[in-house]
Short mmCIF file of C-alpha atoms and ligand atoms in Angstrom, two decimals:
data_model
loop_
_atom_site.label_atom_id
_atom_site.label_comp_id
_atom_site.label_asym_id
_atom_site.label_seq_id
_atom_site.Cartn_x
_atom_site.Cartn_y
_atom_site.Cartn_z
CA UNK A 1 98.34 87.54 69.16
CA UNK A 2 94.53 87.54 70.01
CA UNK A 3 92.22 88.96 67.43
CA UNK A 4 90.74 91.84 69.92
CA UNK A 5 89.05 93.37 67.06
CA UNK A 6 86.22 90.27 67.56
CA UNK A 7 86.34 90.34 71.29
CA UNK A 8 83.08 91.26 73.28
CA UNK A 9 84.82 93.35 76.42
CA UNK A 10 83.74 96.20 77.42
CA UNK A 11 85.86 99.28 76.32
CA UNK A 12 86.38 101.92 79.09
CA UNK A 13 84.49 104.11 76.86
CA UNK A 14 81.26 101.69 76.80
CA UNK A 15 81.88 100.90 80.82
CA UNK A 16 81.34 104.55 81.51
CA UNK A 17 78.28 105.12 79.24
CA UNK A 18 76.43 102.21 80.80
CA UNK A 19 77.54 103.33 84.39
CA UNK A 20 76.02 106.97 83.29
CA UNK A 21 72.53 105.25 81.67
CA UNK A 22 72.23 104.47 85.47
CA UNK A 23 72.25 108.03 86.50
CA UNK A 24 70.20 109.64 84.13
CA UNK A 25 71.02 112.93 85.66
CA UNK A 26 74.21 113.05 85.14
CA UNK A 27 75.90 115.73 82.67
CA UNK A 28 78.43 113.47 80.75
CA UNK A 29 81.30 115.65 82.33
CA UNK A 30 83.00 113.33 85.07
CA UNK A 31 82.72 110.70 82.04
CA UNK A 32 84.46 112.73 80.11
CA UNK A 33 86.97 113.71 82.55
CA UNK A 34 87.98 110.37 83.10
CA UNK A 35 88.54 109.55 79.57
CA UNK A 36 90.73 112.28 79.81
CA UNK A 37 92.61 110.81 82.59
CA UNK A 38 92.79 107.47 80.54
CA UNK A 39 94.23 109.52 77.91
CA UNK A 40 96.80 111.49 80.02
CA UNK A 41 97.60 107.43 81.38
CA UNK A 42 97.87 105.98 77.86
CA UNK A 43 100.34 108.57 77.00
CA UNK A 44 102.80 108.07 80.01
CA UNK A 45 102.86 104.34 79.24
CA UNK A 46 104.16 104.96 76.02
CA UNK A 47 107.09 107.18 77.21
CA UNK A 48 107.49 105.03 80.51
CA UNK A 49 107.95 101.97 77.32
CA UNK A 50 110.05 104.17 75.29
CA UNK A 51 112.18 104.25 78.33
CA UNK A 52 116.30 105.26 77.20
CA UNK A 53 115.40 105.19 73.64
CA UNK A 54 113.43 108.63 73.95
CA UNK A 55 115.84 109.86 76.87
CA UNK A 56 113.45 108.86 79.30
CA UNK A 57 115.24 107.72 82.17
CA UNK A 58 117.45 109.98 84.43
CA UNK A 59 116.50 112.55 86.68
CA UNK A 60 115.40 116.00 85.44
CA UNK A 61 117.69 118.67 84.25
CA UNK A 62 120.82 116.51 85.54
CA UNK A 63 123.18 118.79 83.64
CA UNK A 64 121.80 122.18 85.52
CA UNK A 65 122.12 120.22 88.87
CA UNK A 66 118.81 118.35 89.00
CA UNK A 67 115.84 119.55 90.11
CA UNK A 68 113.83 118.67 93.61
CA UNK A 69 110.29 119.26 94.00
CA UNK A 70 108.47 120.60 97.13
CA UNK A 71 108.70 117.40 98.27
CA UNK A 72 112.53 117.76 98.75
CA UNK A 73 112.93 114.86 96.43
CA UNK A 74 114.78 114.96 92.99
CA UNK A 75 112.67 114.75 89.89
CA UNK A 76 112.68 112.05 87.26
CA UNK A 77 112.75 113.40 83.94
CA UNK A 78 109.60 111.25 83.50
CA UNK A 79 107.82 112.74 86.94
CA UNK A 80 108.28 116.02 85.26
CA UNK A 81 106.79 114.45 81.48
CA UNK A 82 104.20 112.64 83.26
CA UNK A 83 102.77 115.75 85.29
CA UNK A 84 102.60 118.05 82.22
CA UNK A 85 100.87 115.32 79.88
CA UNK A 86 98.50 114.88 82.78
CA UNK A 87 97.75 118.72 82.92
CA UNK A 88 97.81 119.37 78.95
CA UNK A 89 95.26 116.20 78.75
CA UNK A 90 92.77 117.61 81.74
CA UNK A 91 92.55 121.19 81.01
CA UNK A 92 90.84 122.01 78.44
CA UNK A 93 87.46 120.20 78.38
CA UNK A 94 85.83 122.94 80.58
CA UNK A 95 85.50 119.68 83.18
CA UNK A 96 87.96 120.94 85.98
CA UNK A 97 87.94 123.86 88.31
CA UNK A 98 91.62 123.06 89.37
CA UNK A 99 94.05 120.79 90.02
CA UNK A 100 97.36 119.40 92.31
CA UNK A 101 99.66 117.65 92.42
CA UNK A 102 102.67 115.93 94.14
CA UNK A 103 105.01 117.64 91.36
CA UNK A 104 103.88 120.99 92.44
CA UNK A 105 104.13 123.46 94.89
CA UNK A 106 100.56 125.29 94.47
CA UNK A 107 97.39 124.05 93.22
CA UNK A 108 97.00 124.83 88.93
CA UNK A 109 94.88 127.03 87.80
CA UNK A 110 92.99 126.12 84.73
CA UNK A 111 94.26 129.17 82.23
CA UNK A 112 92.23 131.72 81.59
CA UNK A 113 91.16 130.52 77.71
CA UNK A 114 89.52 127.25 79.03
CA UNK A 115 85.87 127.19 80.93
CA UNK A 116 86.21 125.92 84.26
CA UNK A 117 84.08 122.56 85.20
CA UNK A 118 83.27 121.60 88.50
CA UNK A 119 85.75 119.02 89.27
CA UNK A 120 89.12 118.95 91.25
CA UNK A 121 91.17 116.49 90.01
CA UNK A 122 94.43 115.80 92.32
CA UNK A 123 97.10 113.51 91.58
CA UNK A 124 101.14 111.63 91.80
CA UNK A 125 101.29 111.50 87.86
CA UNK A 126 104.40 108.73 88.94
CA UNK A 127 104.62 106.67 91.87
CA UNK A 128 107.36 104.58 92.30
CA UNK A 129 109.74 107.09 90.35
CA UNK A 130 113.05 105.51 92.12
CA UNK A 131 111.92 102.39 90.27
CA UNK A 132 111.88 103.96 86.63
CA UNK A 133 115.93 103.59 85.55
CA UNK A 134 115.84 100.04 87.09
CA UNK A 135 112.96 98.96 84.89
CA UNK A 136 110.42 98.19 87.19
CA UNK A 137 106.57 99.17 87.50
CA UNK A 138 105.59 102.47 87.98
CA UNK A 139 102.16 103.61 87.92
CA UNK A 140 99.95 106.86 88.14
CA UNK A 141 97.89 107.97 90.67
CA UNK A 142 94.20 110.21 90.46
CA UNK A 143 91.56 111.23 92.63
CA UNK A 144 88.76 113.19 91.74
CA UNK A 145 86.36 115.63 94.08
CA UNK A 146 83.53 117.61 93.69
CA UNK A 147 84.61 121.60 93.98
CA UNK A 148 83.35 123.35 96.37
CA UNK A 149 80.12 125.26 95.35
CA UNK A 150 81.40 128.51 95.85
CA UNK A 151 84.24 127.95 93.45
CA UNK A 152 81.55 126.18 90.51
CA UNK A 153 79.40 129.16 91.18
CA UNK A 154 81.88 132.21 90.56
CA UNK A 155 85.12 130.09 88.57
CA UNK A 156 87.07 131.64 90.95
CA UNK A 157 90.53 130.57 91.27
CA UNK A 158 91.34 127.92 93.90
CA UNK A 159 92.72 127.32 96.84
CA UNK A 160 94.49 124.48 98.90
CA UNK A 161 91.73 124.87 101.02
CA UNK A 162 89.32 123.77 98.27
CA UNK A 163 91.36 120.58 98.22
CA UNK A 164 91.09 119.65 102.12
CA UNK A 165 88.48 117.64 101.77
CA UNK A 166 88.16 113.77 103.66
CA UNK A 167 88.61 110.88 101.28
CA UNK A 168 85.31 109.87 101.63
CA UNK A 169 84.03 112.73 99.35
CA UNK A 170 85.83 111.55 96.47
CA UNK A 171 83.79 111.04 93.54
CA UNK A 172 86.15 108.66 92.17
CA UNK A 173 89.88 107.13 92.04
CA UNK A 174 92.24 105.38 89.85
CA UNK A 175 95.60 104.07 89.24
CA UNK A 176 97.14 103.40 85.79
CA UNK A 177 100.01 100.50 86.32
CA UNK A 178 102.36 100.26 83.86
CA UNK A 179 104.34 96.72 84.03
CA UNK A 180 104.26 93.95 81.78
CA UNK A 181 100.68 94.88 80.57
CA UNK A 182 99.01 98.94 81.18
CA UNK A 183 96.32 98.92 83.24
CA UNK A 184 93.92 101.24 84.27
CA UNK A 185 92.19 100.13 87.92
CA UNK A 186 88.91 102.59 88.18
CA UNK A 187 86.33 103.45 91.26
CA UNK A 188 83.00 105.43 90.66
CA UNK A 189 81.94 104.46 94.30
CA UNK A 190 80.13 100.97 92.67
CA UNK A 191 82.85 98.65 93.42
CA UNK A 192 86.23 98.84 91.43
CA UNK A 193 86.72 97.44 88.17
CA UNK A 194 90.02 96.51 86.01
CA UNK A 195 90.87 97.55 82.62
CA UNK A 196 94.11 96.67 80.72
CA UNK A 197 95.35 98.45 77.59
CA UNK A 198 95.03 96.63 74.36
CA UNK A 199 98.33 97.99 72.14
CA UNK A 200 96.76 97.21 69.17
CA UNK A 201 93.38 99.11 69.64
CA UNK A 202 94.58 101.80 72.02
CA UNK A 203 91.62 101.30 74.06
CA UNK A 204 91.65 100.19 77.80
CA UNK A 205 89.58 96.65 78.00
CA UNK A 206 87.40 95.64 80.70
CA UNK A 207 89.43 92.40 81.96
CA UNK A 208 88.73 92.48 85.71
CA UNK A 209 85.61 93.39 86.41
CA UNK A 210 84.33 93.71 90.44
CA UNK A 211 87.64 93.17 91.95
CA UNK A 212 87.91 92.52 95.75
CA UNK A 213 90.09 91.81 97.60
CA UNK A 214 90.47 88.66 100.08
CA UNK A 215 89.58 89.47 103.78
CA UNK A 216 92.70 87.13 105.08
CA UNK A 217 96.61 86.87 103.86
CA UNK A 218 99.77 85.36 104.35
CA UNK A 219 101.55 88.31 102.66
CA UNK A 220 102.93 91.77 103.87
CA UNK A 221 105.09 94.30 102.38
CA UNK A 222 106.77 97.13 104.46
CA UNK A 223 110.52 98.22 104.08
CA UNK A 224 112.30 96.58 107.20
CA UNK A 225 115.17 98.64 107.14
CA UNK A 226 112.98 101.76 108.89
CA UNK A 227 112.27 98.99 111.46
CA UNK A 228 114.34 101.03 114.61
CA UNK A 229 111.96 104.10 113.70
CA UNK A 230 109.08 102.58 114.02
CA UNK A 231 106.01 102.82 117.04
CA UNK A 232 105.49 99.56 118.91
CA UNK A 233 102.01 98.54 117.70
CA UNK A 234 103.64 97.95 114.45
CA UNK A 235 106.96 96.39 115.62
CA UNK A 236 104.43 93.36 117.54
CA UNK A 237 102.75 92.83 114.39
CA UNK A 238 105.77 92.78 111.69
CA UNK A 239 107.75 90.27 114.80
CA UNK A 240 104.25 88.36 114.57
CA UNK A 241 104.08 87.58 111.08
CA UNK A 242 108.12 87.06 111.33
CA UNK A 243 108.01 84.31 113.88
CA UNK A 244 105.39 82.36 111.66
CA UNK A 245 104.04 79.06 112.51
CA UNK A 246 106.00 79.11 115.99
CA UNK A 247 104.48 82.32 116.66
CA UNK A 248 101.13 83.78 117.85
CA UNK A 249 99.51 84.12 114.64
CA UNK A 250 100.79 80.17 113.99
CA UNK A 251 101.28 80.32 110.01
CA UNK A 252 104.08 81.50 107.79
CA UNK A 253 104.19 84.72 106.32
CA UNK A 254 105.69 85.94 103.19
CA UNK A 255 106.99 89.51 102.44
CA UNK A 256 107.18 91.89 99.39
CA UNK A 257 108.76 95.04 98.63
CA UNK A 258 108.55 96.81 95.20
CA UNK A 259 108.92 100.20 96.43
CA UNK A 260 106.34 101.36 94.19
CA UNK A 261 103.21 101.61 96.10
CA UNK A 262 101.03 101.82 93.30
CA UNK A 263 101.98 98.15 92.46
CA UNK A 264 101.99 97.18 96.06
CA UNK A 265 98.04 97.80 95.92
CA UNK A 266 97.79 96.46 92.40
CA UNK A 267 99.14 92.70 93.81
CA UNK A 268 96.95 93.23 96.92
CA UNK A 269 93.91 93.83 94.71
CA UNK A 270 94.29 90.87 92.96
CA UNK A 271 95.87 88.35 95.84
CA UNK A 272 95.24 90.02 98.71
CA UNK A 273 98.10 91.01 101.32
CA UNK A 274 99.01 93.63 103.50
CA UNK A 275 101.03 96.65 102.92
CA UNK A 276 102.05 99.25 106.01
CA UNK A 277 104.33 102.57 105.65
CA UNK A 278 103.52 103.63 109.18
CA UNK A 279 103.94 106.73 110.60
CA UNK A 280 107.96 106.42 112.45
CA UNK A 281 110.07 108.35 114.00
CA UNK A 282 112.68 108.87 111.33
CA UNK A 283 112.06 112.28 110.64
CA UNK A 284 110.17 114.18 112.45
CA UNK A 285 109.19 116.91 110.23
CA UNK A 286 107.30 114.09 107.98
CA UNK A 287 104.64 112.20 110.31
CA UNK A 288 104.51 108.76 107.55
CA UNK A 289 106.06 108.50 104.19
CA UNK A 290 103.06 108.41 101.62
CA UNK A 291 100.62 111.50 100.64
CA UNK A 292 97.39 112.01 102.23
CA UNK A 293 95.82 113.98 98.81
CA UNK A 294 97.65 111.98 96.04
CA UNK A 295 98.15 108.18 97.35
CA UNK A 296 96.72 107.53 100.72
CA UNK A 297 93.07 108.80 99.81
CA UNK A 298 92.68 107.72 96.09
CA UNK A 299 94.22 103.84 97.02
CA UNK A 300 92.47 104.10 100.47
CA UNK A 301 89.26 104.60 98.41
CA UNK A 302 90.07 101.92 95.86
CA UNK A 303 90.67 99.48 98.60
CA UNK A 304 87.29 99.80 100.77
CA UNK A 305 85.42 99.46 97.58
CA UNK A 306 87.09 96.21 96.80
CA UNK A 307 86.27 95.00 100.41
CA UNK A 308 89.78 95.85 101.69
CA UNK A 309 90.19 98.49 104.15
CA UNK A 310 92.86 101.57 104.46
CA UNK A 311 93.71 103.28 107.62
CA UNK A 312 96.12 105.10 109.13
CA UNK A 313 96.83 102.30 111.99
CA UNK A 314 94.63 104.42 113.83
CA UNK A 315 91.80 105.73 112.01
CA UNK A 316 90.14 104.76 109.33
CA UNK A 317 91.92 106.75 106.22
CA UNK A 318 88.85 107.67 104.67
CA UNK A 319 87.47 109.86 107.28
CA UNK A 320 90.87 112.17 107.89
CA UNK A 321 90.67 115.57 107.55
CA UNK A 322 93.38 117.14 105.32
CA UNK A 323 95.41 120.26 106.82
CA UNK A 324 97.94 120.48 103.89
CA UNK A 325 98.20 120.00 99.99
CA UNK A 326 101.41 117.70 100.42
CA UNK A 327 100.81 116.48 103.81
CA UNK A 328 101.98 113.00 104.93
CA UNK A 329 100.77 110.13 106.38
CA UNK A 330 101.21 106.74 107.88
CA UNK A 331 99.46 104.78 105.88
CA UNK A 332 97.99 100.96 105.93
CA UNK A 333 95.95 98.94 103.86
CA UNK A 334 94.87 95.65 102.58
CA UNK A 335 93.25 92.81 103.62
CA UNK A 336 90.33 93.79 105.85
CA UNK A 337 91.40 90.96 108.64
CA UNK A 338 94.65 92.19 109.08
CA UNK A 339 94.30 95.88 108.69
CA UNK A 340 91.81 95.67 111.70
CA UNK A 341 94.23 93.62 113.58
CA UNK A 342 97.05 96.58 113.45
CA UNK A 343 94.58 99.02 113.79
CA UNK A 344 93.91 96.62 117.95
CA UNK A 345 97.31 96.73 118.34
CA UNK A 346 97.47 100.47 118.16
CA UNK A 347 94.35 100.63 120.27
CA UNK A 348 95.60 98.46 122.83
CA UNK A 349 97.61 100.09 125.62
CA UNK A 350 101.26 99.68 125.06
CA UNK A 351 102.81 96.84 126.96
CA UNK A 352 104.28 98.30 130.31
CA UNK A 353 106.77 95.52 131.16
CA UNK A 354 110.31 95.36 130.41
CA UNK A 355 110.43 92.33 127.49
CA UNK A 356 113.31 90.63 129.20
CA UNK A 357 113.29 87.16 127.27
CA UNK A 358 114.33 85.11 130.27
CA UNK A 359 110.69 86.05 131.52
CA UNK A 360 109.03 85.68 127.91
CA UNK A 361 106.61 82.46 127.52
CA UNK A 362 108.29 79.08 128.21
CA UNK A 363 111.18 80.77 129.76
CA UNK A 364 112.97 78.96 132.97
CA UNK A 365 111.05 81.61 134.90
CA UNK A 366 107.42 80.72 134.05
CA UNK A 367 105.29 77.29 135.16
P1 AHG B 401 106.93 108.70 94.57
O1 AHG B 401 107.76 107.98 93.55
O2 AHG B 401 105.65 109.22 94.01
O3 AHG B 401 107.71 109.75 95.32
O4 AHG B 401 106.44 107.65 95.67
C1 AHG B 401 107.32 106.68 96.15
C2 AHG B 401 106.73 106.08 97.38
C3 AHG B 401 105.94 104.81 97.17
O5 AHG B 401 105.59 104.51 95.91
C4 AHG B 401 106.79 103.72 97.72
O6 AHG B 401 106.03 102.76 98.35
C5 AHG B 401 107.70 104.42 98.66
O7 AHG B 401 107.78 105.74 98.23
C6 AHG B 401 109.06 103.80 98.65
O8 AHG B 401 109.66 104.14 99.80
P2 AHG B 401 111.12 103.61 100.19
O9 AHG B 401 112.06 104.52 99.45
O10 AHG B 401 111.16 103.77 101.68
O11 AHG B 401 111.25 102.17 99.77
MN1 MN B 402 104.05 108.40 94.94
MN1 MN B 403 105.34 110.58 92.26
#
């Protein structure tokens, strides 16, 4: 067991007070905030590690018939824990002029005994849910913005509008993973920096400072099995990476799937990689799987400041216009090489000839 009480990391806390000494200006709020959020993260990793011996796994309400949020998908008792101790934790500093989130319908007004701040905060409290009763990581998801000025100046209530803002106005974002170790992975807009929770001090610990991540891979995660849905820009690059060292891109490839995207960008921060949940044509009611507001934006944000880049295969995620609190998105991101390479394929005009493989390269048909 390491003696942490000696060591010389940074604590979060420290972190954010010499990032503030740098800004001289600033009001000590957003620092605040975000301890708040590290708080609200420290607390779900407890009951995420409490698991079945607090009741924790299961979905919510089972016994009344389960209960589905707005996104038409059943809650996890823990989605439901998660997205209150995020709200009780936020609230009432006098920090936030509102909040949303994946677990609810309309955006949460801060009640009417707190002072309102000038921050939205927006946010999955857990990604990866499915993953919870199967014991595998999970993780939370924030992204903050500055309020409009209208809403700082009169407190009013707000509105989704207030919330449809591009990701590059986010003042900051964050994930808390909790696997084997909790940790906290944190962007001001100065790079991205890694903090994991010491369990005997409570505190999160600077461990990996300036992460990036690599501008090349061998490594891509999607899930396969939507493969007949999807568009063909992405089918020539997933058949790419398939036919390896025999193929155009002449190496090997090796594929991941946790199924919690949160982790999916955790491993990619720290190895590099790929990950794509392109828009398909499953269903056409949902254009792409993943949230613009709550996942898209904040990891989209976290990935160009490690040197990574997030798009939608299309355009680059950072610079999309929001329409709708829950709205959905295809979503890619990763390692800067390859991200730009799906985001040619989509530019490129789709191929107009029939793919008959007795005409393919080195067929009997071609000198
Ligand atoms: P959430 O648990 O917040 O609803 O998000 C789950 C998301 C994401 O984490 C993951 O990558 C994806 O859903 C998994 O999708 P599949 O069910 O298609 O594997
Ligand atoms: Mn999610
Ligand atoms: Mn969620």
């Amino acid at each position: 067991m390491p003696l942490t009480i000696r060591s010389n990391r940074s604590t979060l806390t420290q972190f954010l007070i010499e990032e503030r000494r740098r800004h001289p200006s600033a009001s000590g709020d957003f620092n605040a905030l975000i301890l708040d959020v590290a708080l609200a993260c420290k607390g779900i990793a407890k009951a995420v590690a409490y698991g079945e011996l607090a009741g924790m796994t299961g979905n919510y309400a089972a016994d009344a018939g389960g209960s589905v949020n707005v996104q038409g998908e059943t809650q996890k008792k823990l989605d439901v824990l998660s997205n209150d101790v995020f709200m009780q934790r936020t609230e009432w500093a006098g920090n936030l002029a509102g909040m949303a989130s994946e677990e609810m319908e309309a955006p949460y007004q801060i009640p009417a005994q707190y002072q309102r701040g000038k921050y939205l905060i927006v946010f999955d409290p857990l990604d990866g849910s499915s993953n919870i009763d199967v014991n595998v990581s999970v993780g939370s998801i924030f992204s903050i913005l500055l309020a409009p000025q209208d809403v700082i100046d009169s407190g009013r209530d707000v509105t989704d509008a207030d919330f449809f803002q591009p990701g590059a106005k986010q003042m900051a974002a964050g994930y808390a993973l909790y696997g084997p170790t909790t940790q906290l992975v944190l962007t001001v807009g100065e790079g991205v920096n890694g903090f994991t929770l010491d369990p005997n001090l409570g505190e999160f610990m600077l461990t990996h400072p300036k992460m990036t991540v690599p501008a090349d891979t061998q490594e891509f995660a999607i899930n396969a099995s939507n493969a007949r849905f999807w568009e063909a820009p992405v089918k020539r690059y997933v058949d790419e990476c398939l036919a390896g060292k025999t193929g155009p891109r002449g190496k090997d490839f090796n594929m991941r799937w946790i199924a919690s995207m949160v982790a999916e960008a955790h491993r990619i921060l720290m190895r590099g990689g790929v990950f794509l949940y392109p828009r398909d044509s499953k269903d056409p009611s949902k254009p792409g799987r993943l949230r613009l507001l709550y996942e898209a934006n904040p990891v989209g944000m976290i990935m160009e400041q490690a040197g990574g880049r997030a798009s939608t295969g299309e355009l680059p995620m950072m610079s999309v216009q929001p329409t709708g609190l829950h709205q959905r998105i295809g979503f890619v991101f990763g390692s800067k090489n390859e991200v730009e390479r799906i985001e040619r394929y989509h530019a490129e005009p789709a191929p107009t000839t029939f793919e008959n493989p007795l005409f393919a390269e080195r067929s009997l048909f071609r000198d």
